[in-house]
């Protein structure tokens, strides 16, 4: 019994001892668990607070929003800090933008700071470099324009300003060169618009400059027919007759692309009109296009211009015969000018300006000239009658009467000779036209294809000249044969 008791007490004491030893460990373990739990709670709380403070990251960056045209500084579009933060930012920006009174009573406004993207910063940097380079180039070129004159520069510019490197001379050269840049667009493309005149045996005594629009032709536009061009009555006779006395230059007031086809139809063989000029050859001055006769490479004293626009002969009004614009009516005003122009060309005048300026009204030159001719004709007839009556010895023989009665007025003789030359000239023109038609018929089948060019079947220049001479001979033979047939038929 006692042994069992002692065993039981020993076990109980061991258990108590073990429990006493375990209790502190359990208490320490519980405390550590409490600390761990509190630590975990604090970590979770911190993570929770961090998550609540952080905003979700968007794939739309500031650069993309700026390129899309969205103002990223607009408070109404901001969602970074929620409605409350947006409202506070809006209030802050409104407060920054409020006007503040200065010491002197004036109202000042704070400028809002704008955010710049990297693209904008790069763009501004490149723009600054571009401005620096541009202004440097302009300044360098401006300094280069102040240099001394070179040999290839116009002499008229050299005569205005001398060489030297004083401030006034450098400025003068810069100004002269700078102004010459603009005169390039105001002057004709060439200093001499016409080639040099032919040698004296083949040279016409005078040059006649004719306008095209509203003088020789008239163009109208209608909704039914579109653009239609009418030729003035007597144009062909006017050009053909005066071409034996004058070097005729057609100076159109319109651009070449519009007037070239009309000029070609007026004279397809280039038998009457020597040269064609257009609006591109005018001088642009005082906001108008002027036909400068000094650019024609001809003696201005021997040039006559007929035009309907006063601005066209603004630089040389003494050389002009003005006419009213032709609007498509039936008239003969061109034909009425022929006697006066024929008289000028046959009198070997050295300057046409005094003769033209002797008329009171240049618009009525044909009428005034007709009156002058009638007075000269009357005077001529009276002188012839006096001569016939004064020589009584020859009158008895009957010689003086017939000789003086058969004498003609000089201008009438000139007119008769001009008509004969015109008839012969027109016959030659008709022959050339018929030969050209025959030549076109013969050459209609002669064409070269791309295959001929590739394979080298094109004749050499010598062979082409031989073929051309052979073709011309055939054309002449055909023309003579047709001419004989017409003669036999008549």
Short mmCIF file of N, CA and C in Angstrom, two decimals, residues 299-364:
data_model
loop_
_atom_site.label_atom_id
_atom_site.label_comp_id
_atom_site.label_asym_id
_atom_site.label_seq_id
_atom_site.Cartn_x
_atom_site.Cartn_y
_atom_site.Cartn_z
N UNK A 299 15.06 99.62 -133.29
CA UNK A 299 15.10 101.07 -133.09
C UNK A 299 13.69 101.55 -132.74
N UNK A 300 13.54 102.14 -131.55
CA UNK A 300 12.22 102.55 -131.08
C UNK A 300 11.63 103.62 -131.98
N UNK A 301 12.46 104.42 -132.63
CA UNK A 301 11.96 105.46 -133.52
C UNK A 301 11.29 104.90 -134.77
N UNK A 302 11.51 103.60 -135.03
CA UNK A 302 10.94 102.98 -136.22
C UNK A 302 9.97 101.85 -135.86
N UNK A 303 9.34 101.98 -134.70
CA UNK A 303 8.38 100.98 -134.23
C UNK A 303 7.03 101.66 -134.01
N UNK A 304 5.98 101.05 -134.54
CA UNK A 304 4.61 101.54 -134.36
C UNK A 304 3.81 100.46 -133.66
N UNK A 305 3.04 100.86 -132.67
CA UNK A 305 2.20 99.92 -131.93
C UNK A 305 0.73 100.30 -132.11
N UNK A 306 -0.09 99.30 -132.40
CA UNK A 306 -1.54 99.47 -132.47
C UNK A 306 -2.15 98.60 -131.38
N UNK A 307 -2.83 99.25 -130.43
CA UNK A 307 -3.36 98.52 -129.28
C UNK A 307 -4.65 99.17 -128.81
N UNK A 308 -5.45 98.39 -128.08
CA UNK A 308 -6.72 98.87 -127.55
C UNK A 308 -6.67 99.18 -126.06
N UNK A 309 -5.56 98.85 -125.39
CA UNK A 309 -5.43 99.08 -123.96
C UNK A 309 -4.37 100.15 -123.71
N UNK A 310 -4.73 101.30 -123.11
CA UNK A 310 -3.73 102.36 -122.87
C UNK A 310 -2.58 101.92 -121.97
N UNK A 311 -2.83 100.96 -121.08
CA UNK A 311 -1.74 100.49 -120.21
C UNK A 311 -0.66 99.76 -120.99
N UNK A 312 -0.99 99.21 -122.14
CA UNK A 312 -0.01 98.46 -122.91
C UNK A 312 1.10 99.33 -123.46
N UNK A 313 0.78 100.57 -123.87
CA UNK A 313 1.79 101.48 -124.42
C UNK A 313 2.08 102.62 -123.45
N UNK A 314 2.03 102.32 -122.17
CA UNK A 314 2.22 103.34 -121.15
C UNK A 314 3.62 103.92 -121.17
N UNK A 315 4.61 103.15 -121.55
CA UNK A 315 5.99 103.63 -121.55
C UNK A 315 6.35 104.37 -122.83
N UNK A 316 5.70 104.08 -123.94
CA UNK A 316 5.97 104.75 -125.22
C UNK A 316 4.65 105.19 -125.87
N UNK A 317 3.95 106.15 -125.30
CA UNK A 317 2.68 106.59 -125.90
C UNK A 317 2.86 107.30 -127.23
N UNK A 318 4.06 107.84 -127.51
CA UNK A 318 4.28 108.54 -128.77
C UNK A 318 4.32 107.57 -129.96
N UNK A 319 4.62 106.31 -129.69
CA UNK A 319 4.71 105.31 -130.76
C UNK A 319 3.39 104.58 -131.01
N UNK A 320 2.33 104.93 -130.30
CA UNK A 320 1.11 104.14 -130.33
C UNK A 320 0.04 104.77 -131.19
N UNK A 321 -0.74 103.90 -131.85
CA UNK A 321 -1.97 104.27 -132.53
C UNK A 321 -3.10 103.59 -131.76
N UNK A 322 -3.82 104.32 -130.92
CA UNK A 322 -4.87 103.67 -130.12
C UNK A 322 -6.11 103.38 -130.96
N UNK A 323 -6.78 102.32 -130.60
CA UNK A 323 -8.05 101.96 -131.24
C UNK A 323 -9.01 101.47 -130.16
N UNK A 324 -10.29 101.64 -130.42
CA UNK A 324 -11.30 101.17 -129.49
C UNK A 324 -11.43 99.65 -129.61
N UNK A 325 -11.74 98.98 -128.51
CA UNK A 325 -11.85 97.50 -128.57
C UNK A 325 -12.95 97.06 -129.53
N UNK A 326 -12.62 96.03 -130.30
CA UNK A 326 -13.59 95.44 -131.22
C UNK A 326 -14.37 94.36 -130.48
N UNK A 327 -15.68 94.42 -130.55
CA UNK A 327 -16.55 93.53 -129.80
C UNK A 327 -17.35 92.59 -130.70
N UNK A 328 -16.91 92.39 -131.92
CA UNK A 328 -17.55 91.42 -132.80
C UNK A 328 -18.44 92.00 -133.86
N UNK A 329 -18.56 93.33 -133.93
CA UNK A 329 -19.42 93.93 -134.95
C UNK A 329 -18.73 93.94 -136.31
N UNK A 330 -19.49 94.23 -137.33
CA UNK A 330 -18.96 94.26 -138.70
C UNK A 330 -18.45 95.68 -139.00
N UNK A 331 -17.14 95.81 -139.20
CA UNK A 331 -16.56 97.13 -139.49
C UNK A 331 -15.36 96.96 -140.41
N UNK A 332 -14.81 98.09 -140.84
CA UNK A 332 -13.65 98.09 -141.74
C UNK A 332 -12.56 99.03 -141.25
N UNK A 333 -12.45 99.18 -139.94
CA UNK A 333 -11.49 100.13 -139.38
C UNK A 333 -10.05 99.69 -139.61
N UNK A 334 -9.81 98.40 -139.66
CA UNK A 334 -8.46 97.94 -139.97
C UNK A 334 -8.07 98.29 -141.40
N UNK A 335 -9.00 98.12 -142.33
CA UNK A 335 -8.72 98.45 -143.73
C UNK A 335 -8.48 99.95 -143.90
N UNK A 336 -9.17 100.77 -143.11
CA UNK A 336 -8.99 102.22 -143.21
C UNK A 336 -7.61 102.68 -142.77
N UNK A 337 -6.94 101.87 -141.95
CA UNK A 337 -5.58 102.22 -141.50
C UNK A 337 -4.51 101.94 -142.54
N UNK A 338 -4.79 101.13 -143.54
CA UNK A 338 -3.77 100.69 -144.50
C UNK A 338 -3.15 101.86 -145.26
N UNK A 339 -3.91 102.82 -145.79
CA UNK A 339 -3.27 103.93 -146.54
C UNK A 339 -2.26 104.71 -145.71
N UNK A 340 -2.58 104.99 -144.48
CA UNK A 340 -1.65 105.75 -143.64
C UNK A 340 -0.39 104.93 -143.34
N UNK A 341 -0.56 103.67 -142.98
CA UNK A 341 0.60 102.83 -142.68
C UNK A 341 1.45 102.59 -143.93
N UNK A 342 0.81 102.48 -145.07
CA UNK A 342 1.56 102.34 -146.32
C UNK A 342 2.36 103.60 -146.62
N UNK A 343 1.77 104.76 -146.35
CA UNK A 343 2.49 106.02 -146.56
C UNK A 343 3.72 106.11 -145.67
N UNK A 344 3.59 105.73 -144.39
CA UNK A 344 4.74 105.79 -143.48
C UNK A 344 5.87 104.88 -143.95
N UNK A 345 5.53 103.68 -144.40
CA UNK A 345 6.57 102.72 -144.78
C UNK A 345 7.27 103.10 -146.08
N UNK A 346 6.61 103.87 -146.95
CA UNK A 346 7.20 104.20 -148.25
C UNK A 346 7.90 105.55 -148.28
N UNK A 347 7.85 106.29 -147.19
CA UNK A 347 8.47 107.62 -147.16
C UNK A 347 9.86 107.63 -146.54
N UNK A 348 10.33 106.48 -146.11
CA UNK A 348 11.67 106.37 -145.53
C UNK A 348 11.87 107.35 -144.37
N UNK A 349 10.98 107.31 -143.42
CA UNK A 349 11.05 108.20 -142.26
C UNK A 349 12.06 107.64 -141.27
N UNK A 350 12.75 108.52 -140.59
CA UNK A 350 13.73 108.11 -139.58
C UNK A 350 13.13 108.07 -138.18
N UNK A 351 11.99 108.73 -137.99
CA UNK A 351 11.33 108.76 -136.69
C UNK A 351 9.82 108.90 -136.93
N UNK A 352 9.07 107.94 -136.45
CA UNK A 352 7.61 107.96 -136.69
C UNK A 352 6.87 108.78 -135.65
N UNK A 353 7.51 109.12 -134.56
CA UNK A 353 6.81 109.81 -133.48
C UNK A 353 6.32 111.21 -133.87
N UNK A 354 7.11 112.04 -134.52
CA UNK A 354 6.57 113.35 -134.91
C UNK A 354 5.38 113.26 -135.85
N UNK A 355 5.38 112.29 -136.74
CA UNK A 355 4.25 112.15 -137.66
C UNK A 355 3.00 111.70 -136.92
N UNK A 356 3.15 110.75 -136.02
CA UNK A 356 2.00 110.29 -135.26
C UNK A 356 1.45 111.39 -134.35
N UNK A 357 2.33 112.15 -133.75
CA UNK A 357 1.88 113.20 -132.83
C UNK A 357 1.34 114.43 -133.56
N UNK A 358 1.48 114.48 -134.89
CA UNK A 358 0.94 115.61 -135.63
C UNK A 358 -0.58 115.53 -135.79
N UNK A 359 -1.18 114.39 -135.49
CA UNK A 359 -2.63 114.25 -135.59
C UNK A 359 -3.28 114.71 -134.28
N UNK A 360 -4.37 115.40 -134.41
CA UNK A 360 -5.06 115.92 -133.23
C UNK A 360 -5.66 114.79 -132.40
N UNK A 361 -6.31 113.87 -133.05
CA UNK A 361 -6.95 112.74 -132.37
C UNK A 361 -6.43 111.45 -133.00
N UNK A 362 -5.66 110.70 -132.25
CA UNK A 362 -5.08 109.49 -132.81
C UNK A 362 -6.13 108.41 -133.08
N UNK A 363 -7.27 108.51 -132.43
CA UNK A 363 -8.33 107.54 -132.71
C UNK A 363 -8.94 107.76 -134.10
N UNK A 364 -8.76 108.96 -134.65
CA UNK A 364 -9.33 109.30 -135.97
C UNK A 364 -8.24 109.56 -137.00
#
